Short mmCIF file of C-alpha atoms in Angstrom, two decimals:
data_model
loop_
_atom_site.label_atom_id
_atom_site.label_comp_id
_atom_site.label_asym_id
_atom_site.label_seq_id
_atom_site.Cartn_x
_atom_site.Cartn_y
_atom_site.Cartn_z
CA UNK A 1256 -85.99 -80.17 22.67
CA UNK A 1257 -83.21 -79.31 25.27
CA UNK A 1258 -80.14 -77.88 23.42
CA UNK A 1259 -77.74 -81.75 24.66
CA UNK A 1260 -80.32 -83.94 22.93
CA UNK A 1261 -80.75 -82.28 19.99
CA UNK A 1262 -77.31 -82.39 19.16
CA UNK A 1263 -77.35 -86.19 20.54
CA UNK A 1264 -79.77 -87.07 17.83
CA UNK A 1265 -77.90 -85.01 15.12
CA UNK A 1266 -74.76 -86.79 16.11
CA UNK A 1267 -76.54 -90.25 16.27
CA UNK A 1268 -78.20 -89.52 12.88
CA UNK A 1269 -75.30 -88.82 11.45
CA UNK A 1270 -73.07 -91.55 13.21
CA UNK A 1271 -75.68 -93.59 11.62
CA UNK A 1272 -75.64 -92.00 8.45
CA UNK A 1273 -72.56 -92.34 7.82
CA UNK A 1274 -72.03 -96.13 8.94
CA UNK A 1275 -74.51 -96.67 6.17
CA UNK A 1276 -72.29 -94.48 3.84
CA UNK A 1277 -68.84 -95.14 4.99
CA UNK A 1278 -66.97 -97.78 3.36
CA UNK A 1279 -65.83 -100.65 5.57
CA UNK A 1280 -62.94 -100.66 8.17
CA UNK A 1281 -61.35 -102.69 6.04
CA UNK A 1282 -61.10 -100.19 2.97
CA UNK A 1283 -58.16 -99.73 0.85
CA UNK A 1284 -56.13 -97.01 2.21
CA UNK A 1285 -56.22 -95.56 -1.30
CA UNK A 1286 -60.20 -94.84 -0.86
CA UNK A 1287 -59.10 -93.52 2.42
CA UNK A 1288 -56.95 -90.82 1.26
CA UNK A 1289 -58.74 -89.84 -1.51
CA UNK A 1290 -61.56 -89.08 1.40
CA UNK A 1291 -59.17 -86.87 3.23
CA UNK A 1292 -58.20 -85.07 -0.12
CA UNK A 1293 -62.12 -84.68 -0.72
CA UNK A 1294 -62.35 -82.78 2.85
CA UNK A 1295 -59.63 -80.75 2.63
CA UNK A 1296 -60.69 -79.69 -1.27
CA UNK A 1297 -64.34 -78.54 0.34
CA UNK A 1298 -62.48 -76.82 3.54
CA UNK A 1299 -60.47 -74.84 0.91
CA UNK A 1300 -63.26 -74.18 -1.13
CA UNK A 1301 -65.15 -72.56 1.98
CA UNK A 1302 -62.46 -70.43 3.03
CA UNK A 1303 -61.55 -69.28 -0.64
CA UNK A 1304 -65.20 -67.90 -0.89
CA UNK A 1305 -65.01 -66.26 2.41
CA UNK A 1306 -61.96 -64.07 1.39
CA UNK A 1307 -63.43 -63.49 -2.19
CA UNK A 1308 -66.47 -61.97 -0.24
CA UNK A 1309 -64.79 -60.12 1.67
CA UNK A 1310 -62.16 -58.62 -0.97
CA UNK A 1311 -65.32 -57.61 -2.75
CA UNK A 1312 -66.67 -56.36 0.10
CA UNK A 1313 -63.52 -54.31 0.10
CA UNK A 1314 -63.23 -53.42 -3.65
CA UNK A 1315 -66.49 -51.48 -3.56
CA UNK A 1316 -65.37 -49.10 -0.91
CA UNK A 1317 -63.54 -45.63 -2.13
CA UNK A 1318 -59.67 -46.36 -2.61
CA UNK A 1319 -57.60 -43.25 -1.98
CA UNK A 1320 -56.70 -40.79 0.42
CA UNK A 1321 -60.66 -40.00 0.41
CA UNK A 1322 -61.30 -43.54 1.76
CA UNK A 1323 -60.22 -42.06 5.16
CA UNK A 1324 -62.60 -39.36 5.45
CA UNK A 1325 -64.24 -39.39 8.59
CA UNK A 1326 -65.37 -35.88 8.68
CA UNK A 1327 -68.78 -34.06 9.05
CA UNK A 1328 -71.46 -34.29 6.56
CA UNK A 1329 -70.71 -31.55 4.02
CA UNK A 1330 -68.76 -28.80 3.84
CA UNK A 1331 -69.15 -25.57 1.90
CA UNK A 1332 -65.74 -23.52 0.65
CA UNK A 1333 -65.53 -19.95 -1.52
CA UNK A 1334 -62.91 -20.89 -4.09
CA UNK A 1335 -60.94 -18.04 -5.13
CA UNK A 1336 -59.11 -18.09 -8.65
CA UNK A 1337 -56.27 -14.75 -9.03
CA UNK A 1338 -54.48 -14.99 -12.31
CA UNK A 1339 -51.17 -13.72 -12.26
CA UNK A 1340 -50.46 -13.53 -16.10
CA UNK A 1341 -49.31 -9.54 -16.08
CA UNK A 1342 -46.33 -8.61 -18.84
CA UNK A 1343 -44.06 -8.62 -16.27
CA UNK A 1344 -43.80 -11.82 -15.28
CA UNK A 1345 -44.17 -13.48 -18.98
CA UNK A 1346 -43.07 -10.95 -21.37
CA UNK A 1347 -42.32 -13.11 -24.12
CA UNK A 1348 -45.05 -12.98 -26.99
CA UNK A 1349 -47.57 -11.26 -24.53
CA UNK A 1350 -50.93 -10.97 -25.74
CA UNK A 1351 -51.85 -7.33 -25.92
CA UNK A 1352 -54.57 -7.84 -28.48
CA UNK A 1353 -56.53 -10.21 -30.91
CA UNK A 1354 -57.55 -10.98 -28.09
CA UNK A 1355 -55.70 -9.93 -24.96
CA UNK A 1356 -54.39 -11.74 -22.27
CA UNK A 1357 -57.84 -13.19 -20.48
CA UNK A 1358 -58.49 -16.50 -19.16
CA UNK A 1359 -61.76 -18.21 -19.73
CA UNK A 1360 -64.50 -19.65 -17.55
CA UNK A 1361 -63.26 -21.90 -14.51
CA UNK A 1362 -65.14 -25.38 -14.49
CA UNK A 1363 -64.71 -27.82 -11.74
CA UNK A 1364 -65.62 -30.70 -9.64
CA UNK A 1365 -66.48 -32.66 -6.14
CA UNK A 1366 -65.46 -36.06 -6.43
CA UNK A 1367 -64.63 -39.02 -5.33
CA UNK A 1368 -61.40 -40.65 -6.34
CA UNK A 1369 -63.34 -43.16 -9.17
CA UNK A 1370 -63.35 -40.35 -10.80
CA UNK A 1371 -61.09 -38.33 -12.63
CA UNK A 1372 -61.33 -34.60 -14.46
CA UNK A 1373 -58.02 -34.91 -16.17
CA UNK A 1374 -54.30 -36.13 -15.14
CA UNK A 1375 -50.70 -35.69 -15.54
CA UNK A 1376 -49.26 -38.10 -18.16
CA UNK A 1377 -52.23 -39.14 -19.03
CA UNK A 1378 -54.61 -38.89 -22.09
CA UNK A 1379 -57.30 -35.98 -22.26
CA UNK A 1380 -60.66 -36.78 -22.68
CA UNK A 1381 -62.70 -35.16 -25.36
CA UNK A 1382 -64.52 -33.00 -23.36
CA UNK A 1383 -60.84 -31.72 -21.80
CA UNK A 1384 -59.68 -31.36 -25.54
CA UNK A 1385 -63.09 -29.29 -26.07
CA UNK A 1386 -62.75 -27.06 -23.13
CA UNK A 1387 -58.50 -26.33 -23.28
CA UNK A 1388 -58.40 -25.96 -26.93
CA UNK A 1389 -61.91 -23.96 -27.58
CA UNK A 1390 -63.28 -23.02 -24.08
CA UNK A 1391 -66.77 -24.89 -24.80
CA UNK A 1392 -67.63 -27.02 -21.87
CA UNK A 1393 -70.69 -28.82 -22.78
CA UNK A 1394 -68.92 -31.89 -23.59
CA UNK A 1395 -66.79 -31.91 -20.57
CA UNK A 1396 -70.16 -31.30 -18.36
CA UNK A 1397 -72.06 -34.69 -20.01
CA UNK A 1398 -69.01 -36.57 -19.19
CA UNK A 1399 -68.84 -35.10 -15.16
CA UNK A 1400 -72.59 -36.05 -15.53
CA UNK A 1401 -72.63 -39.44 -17.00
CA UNK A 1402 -69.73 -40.51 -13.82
CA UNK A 1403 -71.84 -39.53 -11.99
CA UNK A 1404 -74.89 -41.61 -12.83
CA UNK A 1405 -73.20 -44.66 -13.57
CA UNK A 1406 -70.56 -44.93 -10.68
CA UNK A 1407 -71.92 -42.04 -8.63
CA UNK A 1408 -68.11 -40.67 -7.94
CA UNK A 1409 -69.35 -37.13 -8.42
CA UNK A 1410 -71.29 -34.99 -5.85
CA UNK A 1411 -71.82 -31.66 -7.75
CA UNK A 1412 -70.26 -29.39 -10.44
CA UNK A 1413 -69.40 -25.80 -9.81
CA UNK A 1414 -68.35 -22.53 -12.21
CA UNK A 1415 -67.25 -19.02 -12.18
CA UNK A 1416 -66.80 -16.13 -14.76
CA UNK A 1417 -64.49 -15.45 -17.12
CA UNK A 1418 -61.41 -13.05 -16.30
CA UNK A 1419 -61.34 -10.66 -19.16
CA UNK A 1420 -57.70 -9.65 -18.50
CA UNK A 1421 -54.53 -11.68 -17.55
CA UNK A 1422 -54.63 -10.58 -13.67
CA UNK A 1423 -57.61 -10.14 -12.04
CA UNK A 1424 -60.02 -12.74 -10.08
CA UNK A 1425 -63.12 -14.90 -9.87
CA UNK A 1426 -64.38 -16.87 -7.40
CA UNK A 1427 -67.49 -19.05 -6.30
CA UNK A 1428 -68.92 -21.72 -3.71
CA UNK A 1429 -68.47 -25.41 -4.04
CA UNK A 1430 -69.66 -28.27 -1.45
CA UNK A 1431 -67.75 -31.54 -0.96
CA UNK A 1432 -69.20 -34.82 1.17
CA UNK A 1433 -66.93 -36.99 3.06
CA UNK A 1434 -67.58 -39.55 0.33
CA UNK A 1435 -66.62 -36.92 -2.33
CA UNK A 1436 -63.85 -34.65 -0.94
CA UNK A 1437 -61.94 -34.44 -3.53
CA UNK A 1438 -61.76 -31.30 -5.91
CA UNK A 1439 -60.87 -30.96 -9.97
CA UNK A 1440 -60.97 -28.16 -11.96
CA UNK A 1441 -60.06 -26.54 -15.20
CA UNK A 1442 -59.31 -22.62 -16.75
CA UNK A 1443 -57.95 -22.33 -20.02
CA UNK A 1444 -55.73 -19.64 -21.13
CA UNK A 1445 -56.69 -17.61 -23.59
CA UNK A 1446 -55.43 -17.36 -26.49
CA UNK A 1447 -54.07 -20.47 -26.66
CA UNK A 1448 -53.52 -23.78 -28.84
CA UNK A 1449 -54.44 -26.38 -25.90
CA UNK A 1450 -53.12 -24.78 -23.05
CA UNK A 1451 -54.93 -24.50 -19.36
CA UNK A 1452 -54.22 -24.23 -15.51
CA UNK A 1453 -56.05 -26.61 -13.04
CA UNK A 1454 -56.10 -29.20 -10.29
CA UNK A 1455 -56.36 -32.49 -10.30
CA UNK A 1456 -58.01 -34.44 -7.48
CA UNK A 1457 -56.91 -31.97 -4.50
CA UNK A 1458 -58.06 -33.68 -0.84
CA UNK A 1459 -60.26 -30.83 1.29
CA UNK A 1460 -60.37 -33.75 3.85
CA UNK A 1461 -57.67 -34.55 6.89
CA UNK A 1462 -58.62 -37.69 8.64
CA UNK A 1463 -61.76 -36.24 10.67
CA UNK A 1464 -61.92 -32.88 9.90
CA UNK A 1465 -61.98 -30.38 6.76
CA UNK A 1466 -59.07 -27.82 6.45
CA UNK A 1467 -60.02 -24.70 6.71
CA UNK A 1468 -57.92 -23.10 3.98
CA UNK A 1469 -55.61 -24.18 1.15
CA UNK A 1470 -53.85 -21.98 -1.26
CA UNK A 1471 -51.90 -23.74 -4.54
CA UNK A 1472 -49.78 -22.36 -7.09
CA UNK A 1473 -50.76 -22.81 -10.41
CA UNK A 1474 -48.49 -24.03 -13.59
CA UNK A 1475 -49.44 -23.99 -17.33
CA UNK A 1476 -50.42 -27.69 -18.90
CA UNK A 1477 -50.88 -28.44 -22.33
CA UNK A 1478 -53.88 -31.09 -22.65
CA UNK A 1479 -51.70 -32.79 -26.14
CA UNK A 1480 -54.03 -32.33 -28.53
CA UNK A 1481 -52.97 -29.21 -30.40
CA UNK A 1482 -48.71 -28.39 -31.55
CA UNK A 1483 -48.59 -25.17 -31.62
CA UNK A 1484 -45.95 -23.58 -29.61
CA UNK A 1485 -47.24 -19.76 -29.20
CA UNK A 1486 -50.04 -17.98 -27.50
CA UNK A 1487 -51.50 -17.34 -31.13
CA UNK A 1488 -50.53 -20.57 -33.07
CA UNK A 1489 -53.29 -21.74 -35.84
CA UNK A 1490 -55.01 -24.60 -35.08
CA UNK A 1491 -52.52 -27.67 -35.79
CA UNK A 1492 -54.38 -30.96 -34.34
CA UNK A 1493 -51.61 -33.29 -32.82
CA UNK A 1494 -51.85 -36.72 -34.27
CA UNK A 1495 -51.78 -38.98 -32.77
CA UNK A 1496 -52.62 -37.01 -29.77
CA UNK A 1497 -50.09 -37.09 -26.64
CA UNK A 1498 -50.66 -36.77 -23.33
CA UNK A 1499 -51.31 -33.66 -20.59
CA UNK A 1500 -48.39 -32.43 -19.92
CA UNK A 1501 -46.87 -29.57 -17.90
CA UNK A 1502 -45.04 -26.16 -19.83
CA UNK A 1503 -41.89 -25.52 -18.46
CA UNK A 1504 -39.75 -22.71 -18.75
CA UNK A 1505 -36.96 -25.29 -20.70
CA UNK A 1506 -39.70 -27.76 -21.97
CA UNK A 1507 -40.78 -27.96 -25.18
CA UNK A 1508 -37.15 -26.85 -25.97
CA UNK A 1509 -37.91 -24.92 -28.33
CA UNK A 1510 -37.02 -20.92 -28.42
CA UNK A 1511 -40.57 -20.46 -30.75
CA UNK A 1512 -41.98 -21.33 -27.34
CA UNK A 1513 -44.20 -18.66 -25.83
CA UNK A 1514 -42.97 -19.99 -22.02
CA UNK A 1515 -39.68 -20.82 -23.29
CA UNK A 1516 -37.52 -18.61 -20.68
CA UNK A 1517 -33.92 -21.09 -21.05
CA UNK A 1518 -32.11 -18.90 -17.32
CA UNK A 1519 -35.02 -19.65 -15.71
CA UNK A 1520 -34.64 -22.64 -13.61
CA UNK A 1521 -38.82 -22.74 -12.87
CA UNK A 1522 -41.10 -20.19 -14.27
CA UNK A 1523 -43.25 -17.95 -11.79
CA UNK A 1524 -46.69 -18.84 -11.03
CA UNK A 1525 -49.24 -17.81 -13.88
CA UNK A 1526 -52.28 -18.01 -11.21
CA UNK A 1527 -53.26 -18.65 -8.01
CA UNK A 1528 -56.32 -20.96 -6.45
CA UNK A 1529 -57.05 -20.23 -2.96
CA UNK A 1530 -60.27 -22.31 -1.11
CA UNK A 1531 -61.55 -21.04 2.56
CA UNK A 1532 -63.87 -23.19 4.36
CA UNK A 1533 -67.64 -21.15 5.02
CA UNK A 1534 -68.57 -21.57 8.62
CA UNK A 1535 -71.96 -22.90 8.94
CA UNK A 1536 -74.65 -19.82 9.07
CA UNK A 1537 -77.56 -19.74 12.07
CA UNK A 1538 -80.98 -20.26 11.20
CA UNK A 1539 -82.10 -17.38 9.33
CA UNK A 1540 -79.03 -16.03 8.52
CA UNK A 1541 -76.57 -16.14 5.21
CA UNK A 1542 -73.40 -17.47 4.85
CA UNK A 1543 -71.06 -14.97 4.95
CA UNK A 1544 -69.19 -13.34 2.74
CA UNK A 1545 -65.26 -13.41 2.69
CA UNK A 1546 -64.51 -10.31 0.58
CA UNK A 1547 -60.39 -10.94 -0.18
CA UNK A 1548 -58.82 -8.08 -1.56
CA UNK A 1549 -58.00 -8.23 -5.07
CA UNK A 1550 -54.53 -8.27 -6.43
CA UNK A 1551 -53.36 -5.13 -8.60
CA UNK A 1552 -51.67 -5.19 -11.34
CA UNK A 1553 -48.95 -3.64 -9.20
CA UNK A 1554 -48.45 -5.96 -6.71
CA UNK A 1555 -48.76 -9.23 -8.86
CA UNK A 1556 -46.30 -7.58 -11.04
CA UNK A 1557 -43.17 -6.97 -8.15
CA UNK A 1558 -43.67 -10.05 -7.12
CA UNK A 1559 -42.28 -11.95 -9.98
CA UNK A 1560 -40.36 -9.79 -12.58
CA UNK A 1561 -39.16 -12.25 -15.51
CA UNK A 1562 -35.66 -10.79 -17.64
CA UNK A 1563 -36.35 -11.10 -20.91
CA UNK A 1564 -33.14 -11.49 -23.36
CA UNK A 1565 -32.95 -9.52 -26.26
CA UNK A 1566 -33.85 -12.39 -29.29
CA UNK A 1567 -32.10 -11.00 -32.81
CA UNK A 1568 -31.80 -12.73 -36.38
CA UNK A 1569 -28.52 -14.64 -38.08
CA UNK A 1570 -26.74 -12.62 -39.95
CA UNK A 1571 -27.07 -11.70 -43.80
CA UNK A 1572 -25.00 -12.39 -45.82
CA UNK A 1573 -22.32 -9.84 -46.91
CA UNK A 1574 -23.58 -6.89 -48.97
CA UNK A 1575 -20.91 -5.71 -51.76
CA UNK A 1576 -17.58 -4.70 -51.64
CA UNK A 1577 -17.73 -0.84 -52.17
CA UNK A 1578 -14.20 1.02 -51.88
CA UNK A 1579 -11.53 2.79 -54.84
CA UNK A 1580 -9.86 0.30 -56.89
CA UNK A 1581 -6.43 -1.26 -55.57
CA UNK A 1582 -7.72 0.25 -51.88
CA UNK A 1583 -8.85 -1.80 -48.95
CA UNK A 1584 -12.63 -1.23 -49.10
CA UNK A 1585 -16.00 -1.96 -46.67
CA UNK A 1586 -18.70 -4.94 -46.53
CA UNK A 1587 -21.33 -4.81 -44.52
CA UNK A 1588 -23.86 -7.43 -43.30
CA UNK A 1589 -26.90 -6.84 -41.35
CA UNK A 1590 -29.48 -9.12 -38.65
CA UNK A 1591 -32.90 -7.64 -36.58
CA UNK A 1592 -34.31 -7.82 -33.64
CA UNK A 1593 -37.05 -10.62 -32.77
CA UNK A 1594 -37.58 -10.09 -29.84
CA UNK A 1595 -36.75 -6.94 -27.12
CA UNK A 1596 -35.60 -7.13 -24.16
CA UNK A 1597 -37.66 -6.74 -20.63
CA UNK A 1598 -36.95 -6.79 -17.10
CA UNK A 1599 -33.49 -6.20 -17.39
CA UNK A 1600 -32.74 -8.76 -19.57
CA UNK A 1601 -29.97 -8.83 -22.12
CA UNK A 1602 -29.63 -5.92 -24.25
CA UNK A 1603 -29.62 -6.24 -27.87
CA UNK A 1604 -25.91 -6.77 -29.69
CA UNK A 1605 -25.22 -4.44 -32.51
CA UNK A 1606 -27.20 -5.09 -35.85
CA UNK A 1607 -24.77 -4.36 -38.31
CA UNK A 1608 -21.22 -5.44 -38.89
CA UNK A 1609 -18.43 -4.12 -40.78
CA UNK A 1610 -14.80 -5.78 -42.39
CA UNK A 1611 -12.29 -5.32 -45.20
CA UNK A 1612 -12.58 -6.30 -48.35
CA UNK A 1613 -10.82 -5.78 -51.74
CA UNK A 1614 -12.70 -3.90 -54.26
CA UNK A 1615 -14.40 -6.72 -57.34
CA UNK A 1616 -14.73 -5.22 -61.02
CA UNK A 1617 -12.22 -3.09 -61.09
CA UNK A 1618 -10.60 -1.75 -64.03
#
C-alpha cells in the first residue's frame, strides 16, 4: 500500500472512530475541557517517562572524575612506597625496640569511584579497623572482593612487603582500566594503636591519556577506632568509634601525643608513594624494570630535621628547711626530665631549685 493511502485510511479510520466516540458538537464545554486536561495529563505522562529513562540511563554510568576517562585499555604502573619515619624527623617517643620503627604490609586497590577503601571524615570499615589497628588484612580483602562482585567497582587488588625498619622501601605493579582508574591503598605504622598512611581514590587518568608519573606525600591518619595517643599505647577500643581522621603536629592537643610537635606549623612527611607508568613491552620481551635508588638513612634524615624541646616534670614540693637555728637556712625542691631534647631543640632548664627559709623545730 503506497505510503499517502495508508495514512489516508488511518486518518479516515480514525476520523471515523472518533465521530463514533466523540461526544456531540453540541457538548457541554465542561466535557470539553476535561478532554483537553485528559490530553495534556497523557502528553505529560509520556515525556515524564522519557526523562526518567534517560536519568537512569545516566545514573548507571560511573560518577566522578573517572567518568571522563577516555584513555587506552589498561595501563600497568610500578608503585613505589619510601618511608621516611627516621629519628630525625620524629624524635618524640621513637620506637627503637619492642618492636622498632617498621611499617607493615601495603594493601591496595583499582577502582572505580562506587567504591571506596576508606575516607577522610568518614567511618572505617571493619576490615580498615582490622588492618590499621592489627595489620591482618583478610577482612579488608573479602570486603574489596565482595564490591567487586556485587557492583563490579573493583578491577584488581595489589600488595607489597613489609618494611622492617622506619625508612626503607617496597614497591610492586598494579593495573588500572579506564573504567577503574582510580587507586586506594593502605600501610599501617607499626607499632601503633590505629594509626596508618594511605590514599584514597587517587585518579591515574587525565581526560584521554594516563600520566606517566605521580609522586604524593604521605600524612599519618588514625582510622578512630582505638584512643591511645602513643606509638606503644595498650589496646583502648574507642566507643563509640569516631571517624578517620588525620594526626597533626597540634591535633589531638595533647602533649602525651607521640606526633604532638606544638612549633611545628605542619609535620614533615612520614612516607612517600611514588607510581611510574610501565611502557608496554614487545612481543617476547619483559616489562622493564625501573630500579629507583633507594633513600638512605642519610639523606631522608637532612631533609627534614624536627627540634625536639626538652619535656621536664612540675616541681616537688619543697624538701625541709635545713640551716642553724635563728639563721636564714636552704629548701630545696626538685623536677626530671621526660623527655630530651633533639635537633636543636630547647635545652633542658635546671632541675633543682633553691630559696630561704627559716629554720622549724628549733630550740
Amino acid at each position: 500500500m503506497p505510503w499517502e493511502l495508508h495514512l489516508e485510511n488511518n486518518w479516515t479510520n480514525s476520523a471515523a472512530s472518533k465521530s463514533r466516540c466523540s461526544p456531540p458538537t453540541s457538548a457541554p464545554e465542561e466535557y470539553l475541557g476535561m478532554e483537553n486536561l485528559m490530553v495534556v495529563y497523557w502528553s505529560c505522562k509520556v515525556i515524564w517517562t522519557v526523562v526518567v529513562t534517560i536519568l537512569g540511563y545516566a545514573s548507571s554510568l560511573p560518577v566522578g572524575e573517572d567518568a571522563l576517562c577516555t584513555a587506552e585499555q589498561l595501563a600497568k604502573y610500578r608503585i613505589i612506597f619510601t618511608g621516611k619515619w627516621s629519628q630525625t624527623a620524629f624524635p618524640k617517643q621513637y620506637p627503637l625496640y619492642r618492636p622498632p620503627a617498621q611499617w607493615s604490609s601495603l594493601l591496595g586497590v583499582t577502582h572505580s569511584s562506587d567504591y571506596s577503601m576508606w575516607k577522610k571524615n568518614e567511618y572505617a570499615s571493619n576490615g580498615v579497623r582490622d588492618f590499621a589497628e592489627k595489620g591482618e588484612a583478610w577482612a579488608l580483602m573479602k570486603e574489596i572482593e565482595e564490591a567487586g562482585e556485587k557492583i563490579q567497582s573493583v578491577h584488581g587488588i595489589f600488595s607489597a612487603p613489609a618494611i622492617s625498619s622506619g625508612t626503607g622501601q617496597t614497591s610492586t605493579e598494579l593495573e588500572a582500566h579506564p573504567r577503574h582508574p582510580l587507586v586506594s591503598f593502605v600501610v599501617r605504622i607499626v607499632p601503633s594503636p590505629d594509626w596508618f598512611v594511605g590514599i584514597d581514590s587517587l585518579n591515574l587518568c587525565e581526560g584521554d591519556h594516563w600520566m606517566d608519573e605521580v609522586s604524593v606525600d604521605l600524612f599519618p591518619y588514625d582510622a578512630g577506632t582505638d584512643s591511645g595517643f602513643t606509638f606503644s599505647s595498650p589496646n583502648f577500643a574507642t566507643i563509640p568509634q569516631d571517624t578517620v581522621t588525620e594526626i597533626t603536629c597540634s591535633s589531638p592537643s595533647h602533649p602525651a601525643n607521640s606526633f604532638y610537635y606544638p612549633k611545628l606549623k605542619i609535620l614533615p612527611p612520614i612516607a612517600q608513594v611514588t607510581m611510574v607508568k610501565l611502557k608496554k613491552s614487545q612481543p617476547g620481551l619483559s616489562a622493564p624494570f625501573i630500579n629507583l635508588p633507594a633513600k638512605s638513612n642519610e639523606i631522608i634524615d637532612t631533609v627534614s630535621e624536627t627540634p625536639l624541646d626538652c619535656e621536664v616534670s612540675q616541681w616537688s614540693s619543697w624538701g625541709l628547711c635545713r640551716g642553724v637555728c635563728r639563721e636564714t637556712g636552704t629548701k630545696i625542691r626538685t623536677r626530671f626530665v621526660l623527655l630530651q631534647p633533639a635537633n636543636n631543640g630547647m635545652p633542658c632548664p635546671n632541675l633543682d631549685e633553691e630559696t630561704g627559709c627559716e629554720p622549724e623545730n628549733c630550740v
